[in-house]
């Protein structure tokens, strides 16, 4: 998409992000050690499934095209962005010259663009199309924007990240919006539910306004997924961040987390995202980004392998979305790590052991192909970009130990990413003199790994209230073709109170 420093309409998308975080921040570990479901599961009503499963192709198409035209009009006539001055010549050039790697910042390319993809995706989803069919609307909406709606060359990374990452965010938010709806209600409660639905999934809210479902009173709830089992955990407290090389200079701030698991870990998945988990963190810390971590794991297909009393195991195909962000910590290493992976898929297994005395045990393991990823560069500084585009693989694993009927739990989680940047620029190129609009490279030719290790303890204080301590270590190592290798190591400690709903 357009050059970010000139793309001031990104403020509009940032507002969407903030609304999303305020209303539905769903951070968590991949598997919460102690689940306390707070909603009684209820099967979806067949009348709701039939009514909302009716497909409306032209309405969905109009919503995708209308959103793109509306955003372009805002860019052109309100923001006066130079990228938005399009005509038949810019469109022909885009088709003639094709795609290139763009230089927007990490948050724009690996979060906000997938968030836009979620809007395209949910135009289809809210008009009766299933998960896979709705992905076609995300692809079409992204292609329309890239090829027609800007006078800059279409972006290789956007055409991948927007629809694929958009499906991850889109299905998660679509199901979240489904959980707040209740067409049996009226008055202020109904208004509140419809507003919450609109904030969580703007396209679904818009579709309900167009169709009249936003105020139509029905004898059933209108939830096409019924009420699935949900477990949630809210944590907040202090956070200490420091480089391993500067242990005498810690940075102190605030951290908040909200952990969520949706669905049954061990059941057979009949539809994509019948089970998913979300991990994220927001923070208040000097010189650090507000959103420091977001991770979503959605099961596309699942199969139960074992069910013996309390011993369960399942395997599945999972879609992953990963985002880690940091900024300047000290004068030695300005930025220790950045990682964005909007497109990743792989196999995952989950296991829970029987109770052995006072202990319970569960574990998980995922191995994934990274279709499109990005990782911090120590040298590539062009326009708003300070990272390399890459592909590769990741390995994620963890275990939970729970003692004495949920009184104490310990969680250990590790994520390892190996990323390869294939298409680099020629050695000796002065990036400060290059026209970024025509520079078409992934970044520094390199091989990098990023490893995140977390240990967490939760001690029950009273009923659903827990004292929490967690330690996280981040290691990034990048081996460059044309520069010396770089290793950075940073860590943080959190002391929080957690409430398990």
Coordinates of C-alpha atoms in Angstrom, one line a residue:
X1 CA 0.0 0.0 0.0
X2 CA 1.0 3.6 0.1
X3 CA 4.1 5.1 1.8
X4 CA 3.2 5.2 5.5
X5 CA 4.6 8.7 6.4
X6 CA 2.3 10.1 3.7
X7 CA -0.5 7.7 4.4
X8 CA -2.1 9.8 7.2
X9 CA -5.3 7.9 6.7
X10 CA -3.7 5.2 8.8
X11 CA -5.1 7.2 11.7
X12 CA -8.5 5.9 10.6
X13 CA -7.2 2.3 10.9
X14 CA -5.5 3.0 14.2
X15 CA -8.9 4.1 15.6
X16 CA -10.2 0.8 14.5
X17 CA -7.3 -1.0 16.2
X18 CA -7.9 0.9 19.5
X19 CA -11.6 0.1 19.4
X20 CA -10.7 -3.5 18.8
X21 CA -8.3 -3.6 21.7
X22 CA -10.6 -1.8 24.0
X23 CA -13.6 -4.0 23.3
X24 CA -12.1 -7.4 22.6
X25 CA -8.5 -7.7 23.5
X26 CA -8.0 -11.4 23.6
X27 CA -4.5 -12.0 24.7
X28 CA -3.4 -15.3 26.3
X29 CA -1.1 -18.2 26.4
X30 CA -1.8 -20.9 23.9
X31 CA -3.3 -23.1 26.6
X32 CA -4.3 -21.6 29.9
X33 CA -3.2 -23.9 32.8
X34 CA -6.4 -23.3 34.7
X35 CA -9.6 -23.1 32.8
X36 CA -12.7 -21.8 34.5
X37 CA -15.5 -21.7 31.9
X38 CA -17.9 -18.9 32.7
X39 CA -20.6 -19.5 30.1
X40 CA -22.8 -22.6 29.9
X41 CA -22.4 -24.1 26.4
X42 CA -25.6 -24.1 24.3
X43 CA -26.0 -25.5 20.8
X44 CA -26.9 -23.2 17.9
X45 CA -30.6 -23.1 17.0
X46 CA -31.2 -24.6 13.5
X47 CA -33.5 -21.7 12.6
X48 CA -30.6 -19.2 13.2
X49 CA -28.2 -21.4 11.2
X50 CA -30.6 -21.6 8.3
X51 CA -31.6 -17.9 8.3
X52 CA -28.1 -16.4 8.6
X53 CA -26.6 -19.1 6.3
X54 CA -28.4 -17.6 3.3
X55 CA -25.8 -16.2 0.9
X56 CA -26.1 -12.7 -0.4
X57 CA -23.3 -12.4 -3.0
X58 CA -24.1 -9.0 -4.4
X59 CA -24.6 -7.4 -1.0
X60 CA -21.2 -8.8 0.1
X61 CA -19.5 -7.6 -3.1
X62 CA -21.0 -4.1 -2.7
X63 CA -19.7 -3.9 0.9
X64 CA -16.2 -4.8 -0.2
X65 CA -16.1 -2.4 -3.1
X66 CA -17.9 0.3 -1.1
X67 CA -15.4 0.1 1.7
X68 CA -12.5 0.4 -0.7
X69 CA -14.1 3.4 -2.5
X70 CA -15.0 5.0 0.8
X71 CA -11.5 4.7 2.1
X72 CA -10.0 6.0 -1.2
X73 CA -12.4 9.0 -1.1
X74 CA -11.3 9.8 2.5
X75 CA -7.6 9.5 1.4
X76 CA -8.2 11.7 -1.7
X77 CA -10.6 14.4 -0.6
X78 CA -10.0 14.7 3.2
X79 CA -6.4 13.7 3.6
X80 CA -5.2 14.8 0.1
X81 CA -2.7 11.9 0.0
X82 CA -0.6 12.0 -3.1
X83 CA -0.9 8.2 -3.5
X84 CA -4.7 8.5 -3.9
X85 CA -4.6 10.6 -7.2
X86 CA -5.4 7.7 -9.5
X87 CA -6.5 7.5 -13.1
X88 CA -6.6 5.1 -16.0
X89 CA -2.8 5.5 -16.6
X90 CA -1.9 4.6 -13.0
X91 CA -4.1 1.6 -13.1
X92 CA -2.6 0.4 -16.4
X93 CA 0.9 0.9 -15.0
X94 CA 0.1 -1.2 -11.9
X95 CA -1.0 -4.1 -14.1
X96 CA 1.9 -3.6 -16.5
X97 CA 4.8 -3.4 -13.9
X98 CA 3.3 -5.7 -11.3
X99 CA 4.1 -6.3 -7.6
X100 CA 7.0 -5.1 -5.4
X101 CA 7.9 -5.4 -1.7
X102 CA 6.8 -2.2 0.1
X103 CA 8.4 -0.2 2.9
X104 CA 5.6 0.5 5.3
X105 CA 6.3 0.1 9.0
X106 CA 5.9 -3.2 10.8
X107 CA 2.6 -2.4 12.6
X108 CA 1.0 -1.2 9.3
X109 CA 2.1 -4.2 7.2
X110 CA 1.7 -7.0 9.6
X111 CA -1.3 -5.9 11.7
X112 CA -3.3 -3.0 10.2
X113 CA -3.3 -4.5 6.7
X114 CA -4.6 -7.9 8.0
X115 CA -7.1 -5.9 10.0
X116 CA -8.4 -4.4 6.7
X117 CA -8.4 -7.9 5.3
X118 CA -10.7 -8.9 8.2
X119 CA -13.2 -6.3 6.9
X120 CA -13.2 -7.8 3.4
X121 CA -13.4 -11.3 4.9
X122 CA -16.4 -10.4 7.2
X123 CA -18.3 -8.8 4.3
X124 CA -18.6 -12.4 3.0
X125 CA -18.9 -14.0 6.4
X126 CA -21.8 -11.8 7.5
X127 CA -23.6 -12.5 4.3
X128 CA -23.9 -16.2 4.7
X129 CA -20.6 -17.4 3.2
X130 CA -18.5 -20.0 5.1
X131 CA -14.8 -19.5 6.2
X132 CA -13.3 -20.7 2.9
X133 CA -15.7 -18.8 0.7
X134 CA -15.2 -15.6 2.7
X135 CA -11.5 -15.8 2.0
X136 CA -12.2 -15.2 -1.7
X137 CA -13.8 -11.8 -0.7
X138 CA -10.6 -11.0 1.3
X139 CA -8.4 -11.8 -1.7
X140 CA -10.7 -9.8 -4.1
X141 CA -10.8 -6.8 -1.8
X142 CA -7.1 -6.7 -1.4
X143 CA -6.5 -7.1 -5.1
X144 CA -8.9 -4.3 -5.9
X145 CA -7.1 -1.9 -3.6
X146 CA -3.6 -2.9 -4.7
X147 CA -4.2 -2.8 -8.5
X148 CA -6.7 0.1 -8.7
X149 CA -7.0 2.3 -5.7
X150 CA -3.5 3.7 -5.4
X151 CA -1.0 5.3 -7.8
X152 CA 1.9 3.3 -6.2
X153 CA 2.9 -0.1 -7.4
X154 CA 1.0 -3.0 -5.9
X155 CA 2.6 -4.7 -2.9
X156 CA 3.7 -8.3 -2.8
X157 CA 3.5 -8.5 1.0
X158 CA 0.1 -6.9 1.2
X159 CA -1.5 -9.3 -1.3
X160 CA -0.4 -12.1 1.0
X161 CA -0.8 -10.6 4.5
X162 CA -4.1 -8.9 3.9
X163 CA -6.3 -11.9 2.9
X164 CA -4.5 -14.6 4.9
X165 CA -3.9 -12.6 8.1
X166 CA -7.4 -11.0 7.6
X167 CA -9.0 -14.5 7.8
X168 CA -7.3 -15.1 11.1
X169 CA -8.4 -11.8 12.7
X170 CA -11.7 -11.9 10.8
X171 CA -12.9 -15.3 12.0
X172 CA -11.8 -14.6 15.6
X173 CA -13.8 -11.3 15.6
X174 CA -16.7 -12.7 13.8
X175 CA -17.1 -15.4 16.4
X176 CA -16.6 -12.8 19.2
X177 CA -19.4 -10.7 17.7
X178 CA -21.6 -13.7 17.5
X179 CA -21.3 -14.3 21.2
X180 CA -22.6 -10.8 22.1
X181 CA -25.7 -10.9 19.9
X182 CA -29.2 -11.8 21.2
X183 CA -32.1 -11.0 18.9
X184 CA -34.5 -11.8 21.7
X185 CA -33.6 -8.6 23.6
X186 CA -35.0 -5.1 23.2
X187 CA -34.4 -1.6 24.5
X188 CA -31.1 -0.5 25.9
X189 CA -29.8 -4.0 26.2
X190 CA -30.4 -4.6 22.5
X191 CA -28.7 -1.3 21.5
X192 CA -25.7 -2.2 23.7
X193 CA -25.4 -5.6 22.1
X194 CA -25.6 -4.2 18.5
X195 CA -23.0 -1.6 19.3
X196 CA -20.7 -4.2 20.7
X197 CA -21.2 -6.3 17.6
X198 CA -20.4 -3.3 15.3
X199 CA -17.2 -2.5 17.2
X200 CA -16.0 -6.1 17.1
X201 CA -17.0 -6.8 13.5
X202 CA -17.9 -3.5 11.6
X203 CA -18.9 -5.4 8.5
X204 CA -21.3 -7.6 10.4
X205 CA -22.7 -4.6 12.1
X206 CA -23.1 -2.8 8.8
X207 CA -24.8 -5.9 7.3
X208 CA -27.2 -6.1 10.2
X209 CA -28.1 -2.4 9.6
X210 CA -28.7 -2.9 5.9
X211 CA -30.8 -6.1 6.4
X212 CA -32.7 -4.7 9.3
X213 CA -31.6 -7.5 11.6
X214 CA -30.1 -5.0 14.0
X215 CA -33.6 -4.1 15.3
X216 CA -35.6 -7.2 14.2
X217 CA -37.0 -9.1 17.2
X218 CA -36.8 -12.8 16.8
X219 CA -37.7 -15.8 19.1
X220 CA -34.1 -17.1 18.9
X221 CA -30.8 -15.5 19.8
X222 CA -29.5 -15.1 16.2
X223 CA -26.1 -16.8 17.2
X224 CA -25.0 -19.1 14.4
X225 CA -22.4 -20.7 16.7
X226 CA -24.6 -21.0 19.7
X227 CA -22.7 -20.5 23.0
X228 CA -19.4 -22.4 22.9
X229 CA -17.3 -23.1 26.0
X230 CA -15.1 -20.1 26.7
X231 CA -12.4 -19.5 29.3
X232 CA -10.9 -16.1 30.0
X233 CA -8.2 -14.6 32.2
X234 CA -7.5 -10.9 32.9
X235 CA -4.1 -10.0 34.3
X236 CA -2.6 -6.6 35.2
X237 CA 0.4 -5.3 37.1
X238 CA 4.0 -4.0 36.8
X239 CA 6.5 -5.0 34.1
X240 CA 10.3 -4.7 34.2
X241 CA 12.1 -4.7 30.9
X242 CA 15.9 -4.9 30.4
X243 CA 18.7 -5.9 28.2
X244 CA 20.9 -8.8 29.4
X245 CA 23.9 -6.5 28.8
X246 CA 22.5 -3.7 30.9
X247 CA 21.0 -5.4 34.0
X248 CA 21.6 -2.3 36.1
X249 CA 19.3 -0.2 33.9
X250 CA 15.9 -1.8 34.1
X251 CA 12.8 -0.1 32.6
X252 CA 9.6 -0.1 34.7
X253 CA 6.1 0.1 33.4
X254 CA 2.6 -1.3 33.3
X255 CA 1.4 -4.5 31.6
X256 CA -2.1 -5.8 31.0
X257 CA -3.1 -9.2 29.5
X258 CA -6.3 -10.9 28.7
X259 CA -6.2 -14.7 27.9
X260 CA -8.9 -16.5 26.0
X261 CA -9.6 -20.0 24.8
X262 CA -12.7 -20.6 22.7
X263 CA -14.1 -24.0 22.2
X264 CA -13.0 -27.5 23.2
X265 CA -9.3 -28.4 22.8
X266 CA -10.0 -32.1 22.3
X267 CA -13.2 -32.2 20.3
X268 CA -13.4 -33.0 16.5
X269 CA -13.5 -29.6 14.6
X270 CA -16.4 -29.6 12.2
X271 CA -15.7 -26.0 11.1
X272 CA -12.5 -23.8 11.0
X273 CA -12.0 -22.0 14.3
X274 CA -14.4 -24.2 16.4
X275 CA -11.3 -24.0 18.7
X276 CA -8.9 -21.1 18.9
X277 CA -6.7 -19.3 21.4
X278 CA -5.5 -15.7 21.5
X279 CA -2.4 -14.3 23.2
X280 CA -1.6 -10.6 23.5
X281 CA -0.3 -7.9 25.8
X282 CA -0.6 -4.1 26.0
X283 CA 1.8 -2.1 28.0
X284 CA 2.4 1.4 29.3
X285 CA 6.2 1.9 29.3
X286 CA 8.4 4.8 28.2
X287 CA 9.6 4.5 24.5
X288 CA 7.8 1.2 24.0
X289 CA 4.8 0.4 21.7
X290 CA 1.4 0.0 23.3
X291 CA 0.7 -3.4 21.7
X292 CA 3.7 -5.5 22.4
X293 CA 2.4 -9.0 21.6
X294 CA -0.5 -10.6 19.8
X295 CA -0.8 -14.2 18.9
X296 CA -3.8 -16.1 17.5
X297 CA -3.9 -19.9 16.8
X298 CA -7.0 -21.1 15.1
X299 CA -7.7 -24.8 14.4
X300 CA -8.8 -25.4 10.8
X301 CA -9.2 -29.2 11.1
X302 CA -9.1 -31.4 14.1
X303 CA -9.2 -35.0 15.1
X304 CA -9.4 -36.6 18.5
X305 CA -6.7 -39.2 19.0
X306 CA -7.3 -40.4 22.6
X307 CA -10.1 -40.2 25.2
X308 CA -9.7 -42.3 28.3
X309 CA -11.4 -40.9 31.4
X310 CA -9.4 -37.7 32.0
X311 CA -6.6 -38.5 29.5
X312 CA -7.2 -36.7 26.2
X313 CA -5.2 -36.0 23.0
X314 CA -6.0 -34.3 19.7
X315 CA -4.2 -33.3 16.6
X316 CA -5.1 -30.7 14.0
X317 CA -4.2 -28.2 11.3
X318 CA -3.7 -24.7 12.7
X319 CA -3.5 -21.2 11.3
X320 CA -1.1 -18.9 13.2
X321 CA -0.8 -15.1 13.5
X322 CA 2.2 -13.7 15.5
X323 CA 3.2 -10.2 16.3
X324 CA 6.0 -9.1 18.7
X325 CA 7.1 -5.4 18.9
X326 CA 9.6 -3.5 20.9
X327 CA 11.5 -0.2 20.6
X328 CA 14.7 1.4 21.9
X329 CA 15.8 -0.1 25.3
X330 CA 19.4 1.1 25.7
X331 CA 22.2 2.9 23.8
X332 CA 23.9 -0.3 22.8
X333 CA 21.1 -2.1 21.1
X334 CA 18.5 0.4 20.0
X335 CA 15.8 -2.1 19.2
X336 CA 16.2 -5.7 20.4
X337 CA 13.5 -7.4 18.4
X338 CA 10.6 -7.0 16.0
X339 CA 8.6 -9.9 14.5
X340 CA 5.5 -10.0 12.4
X341 CA 4.1 -13.2 10.9
X342 CA 0.6 -12.7 9.3
X343 CA 0.7 -15.9 7.3
X344 CA 1.6 -19.3 8.8
X345 CA 0.1 -22.7 8.9
X346 CA 1.1 -26.1 10.4
X347 CA 0.2 -29.2 12.4
X348 CA -0.4 -29.1 16.2
X349 CA -1.0 -31.6 18.9
X350 CA -2.6 -31.1 22.4
X351 CA -2.4 -33.6 25.3
X352 CA -3.8 -33.8 28.8
X353 CA -2.8 -36.4 31.3
X354 CA -4.8 -38.0 34.0
X355 CA -4.5 -36.7 37.6
X356 CA -1.5 -38.2 39.4
X357 CA -1.9 -37.5 43.0
X358 CA -2.5 -33.8 43.4
X359 CA -1.0 -32.9 40.0
X360 CA -2.5 -32.5 36.6
X361 CA -0.5 -32.1 33.4
X362 CA -1.1 -30.9 29.8
X363 CA 1.1 -30.0 26.9
X364 CA 1.1 -28.8 23.3
X365 CA 3.4 -28.8 20.3
X366 CA 3.1 -27.0 16.9
X367 CA 5.3 -27.1 13.8
X368 CA 4.5 -24.5 11.2
X369 CA 5.5 -23.3 7.7
X370 CA 5.9 -19.5 7.7
X371 CA 4.6 -18.3 4.3
X372 CA 5.2 -14.6 5.0
X373 CA 7.1 -13.2 8.0
X374 CA 9.2 -10.2 9.0
X375 CA 12.0 -9.7 11.5
X376 CA 14.1 -6.7 12.6
X377 CA 17.0 -5.7 10.5
X378 CA 20.1 -4.0 11.9
X379 CA 21.0 -2.3 8.6
X380 CA 18.0 -2.0 6.3
X381 CA 16.6 1.5 6.9
X382 CA 14.5 2.7 4.0
X383 CA 11.4 4.9 4.3
X384 CA 9.4 3.6 7.3
X385 CA 10.9 0.1 7.2
X386 CA 13.5 -1.4 9.6
X387 CA 12.9 -5.1 9.1
X388 CA 13.4 -7.8 6.5
X389 CA 10.7 -9.8 4.8
X390 CA 11.2 -13.5 5.1
X391 CA 9.8 -17.0 5.1
X392 CA 10.8 -20.1 7.0
X393 CA 9.4 -22.2 9.8
X394 CA 8.5 -22.1 13.5
X395 CA 8.3 -24.5 16.4
X396 CA 6.1 -23.9 19.5
X397 CA 5.7 -26.0 22.6
X398 CA 4.7 -25.7 26.2
X399 CA 3.4 -27.5 29.2
X400 CA 1.2 -26.7 32.3
X401 CA 1.4 -28.3 35.7
X402 CA -1.5 -27.7 38.0
X403 CA -1.4 -28.6 41.8
X404 CA -4.0 -29.3 44.4
X405 CA -7.3 -28.5 42.6
X406 CA -6.2 -25.3 40.8
X407 CA -4.4 -23.8 43.8
X408 CA -1.1 -23.4 42.0
X409 CA 0.0 -23.7 38.4
X410 CA 3.3 -23.4 36.5
X411 CA 3.4 -22.8 32.7
X412 CA 6.4 -23.1 30.5
X413 CA 6.1 -22.0 26.8
X414 CA 8.7 -21.6 24.1
X415 CA 8.4 -20.4 20.5
X416 CA 11.3 -20.6 18.0
X417 CA 11.3 -18.9 14.5
X418 CA 13.8 -19.5 11.8
X419 CA 13.4 -17.0 8.9
X420 CA 15.2 -16.7 5.6
X421 CA 15.5 -13.4 3.6
X422 CA 16.2 -14.6 0.0
X423 CA 16.0 -11.4 -2.1
X424 CA 18.6 -8.9 -0.9
X425 CA 20.0 -5.7 -2.4
X426 CA 23.4 -5.6 -4.0
X427 CA 26.4 -5.2 -1.6
X428 CA 27.6 -1.6 -1.4
X429 CA 24.2 -0.1 -2.2
X430 CA 23.7 3.2 -0.5
X431 CA 20.1 2.9 0.8
X432 CA 19.9 6.6 1.6
X433 CA 20.1 7.5 -2.1
X434 CA 17.7 4.8 -3.4
X435 CA 14.2 5.7 -4.6
X436 CA 12.2 3.5 -2.2
X437 CA 9.2 3.6 -4.5
X438 CA 11.1 1.4 -7.0
X439 CA 13.3 -0.6 -4.6
X440 CA 12.0 -4.2 -4.8
X441 CA 13.9 -6.3 -2.2
X442 CA 13.0 -8.3 0.9
X443 CA 15.8 -6.5 2.8
X444 CA 19.2 -7.7 3.9
X445 CA 20.0 -11.2 2.6
X446 CA 20.2 -13.1 5.8
X447 CA 19.2 -16.0 8.1
X448 CA 17.7 -15.1 11.5
X449 CA 16.2 -16.9 14.4
X450 CA 14.0 -15.5 17.2
X451 CA 13.3 -17.4 20.4
X452 CA 10.8 -16.5 23.1
X453 CA 10.8 -18.4 26.4
X454 CA 8.2 -17.8 29.1
X455 CA 7.7 -19.2 32.6
X456 CA 4.6 -18.3 34.5
X457 CA 3.4 -19.1 38.1
X458 CA -0.2 -18.5 39.3
X459 CA -1.1 -18.8 43.0
X460 CA -4.7 -18.8 44.1
X461 CA -5.4 -16.1 46.6
X462 CA -9.2 -16.1 46.9
X463 CA -11.8 -17.9 44.7
X464 CA -11.0 -16.7 41.1
X465 CA -8.2 -14.2 42.1
X466 CA -4.6 -15.2 41.6
X467 CA -1.1 -13.8 42.2
X468 CA 1.0 -14.1 39.1
X469 CA 4.7 -13.9 38.3
X470 CA 6.0 -14.4 34.8
X471 CA 9.5 -14.2 33.2
X472 CA 10.0 -13.9 29.5
X473 CA 13.3 -14.0 27.6
X474 CA 13.7 -12.8 24.0
X475 CA 16.7 -13.9 21.9
X476 CA 17.3 -12.7 18.3
X477 CA 20.3 -13.7 16.2
X478 CA 20.7 -12.6 12.6
X479 CA 23.5 -13.8 10.3
X480 CA 24.0 -11.4 7.4
X481 CA 25.6 -12.1 4.0
X482 CA 27.3 -8.6 3.9
X483 CA 27.6 -7.6 7.5
X484 CA 28.7 -9.1 10.8
X485 CA 26.2 -11.3 12.7
X486 CA 24.2 -9.6 15.5
X487 CA 22.9 -11.2 18.7
X488 CA 20.5 -9.5 21.1
X489 CA 19.0 -10.8 24.4
X490 CA 16.4 -9.0 26.4
X491 CA 14.0 -10.1 29.1
X492 CA 11.0 -8.9 31.2
X493 CA 9.5 -9.7 34.5
X494 CA 5.8 -9.2 35.3
X495 CA 4.2 -9.2 38.8
X496 CA 0.4 -9.1 38.4
X497 CA -2.9 -10.0 39.8
X498 CA -5.0 -12.3 37.6
X499 CA -8.8 -12.9 37.6
X500 CA -10.1 -16.0 35.9
X501 CA -13.6 -15.7 34.6

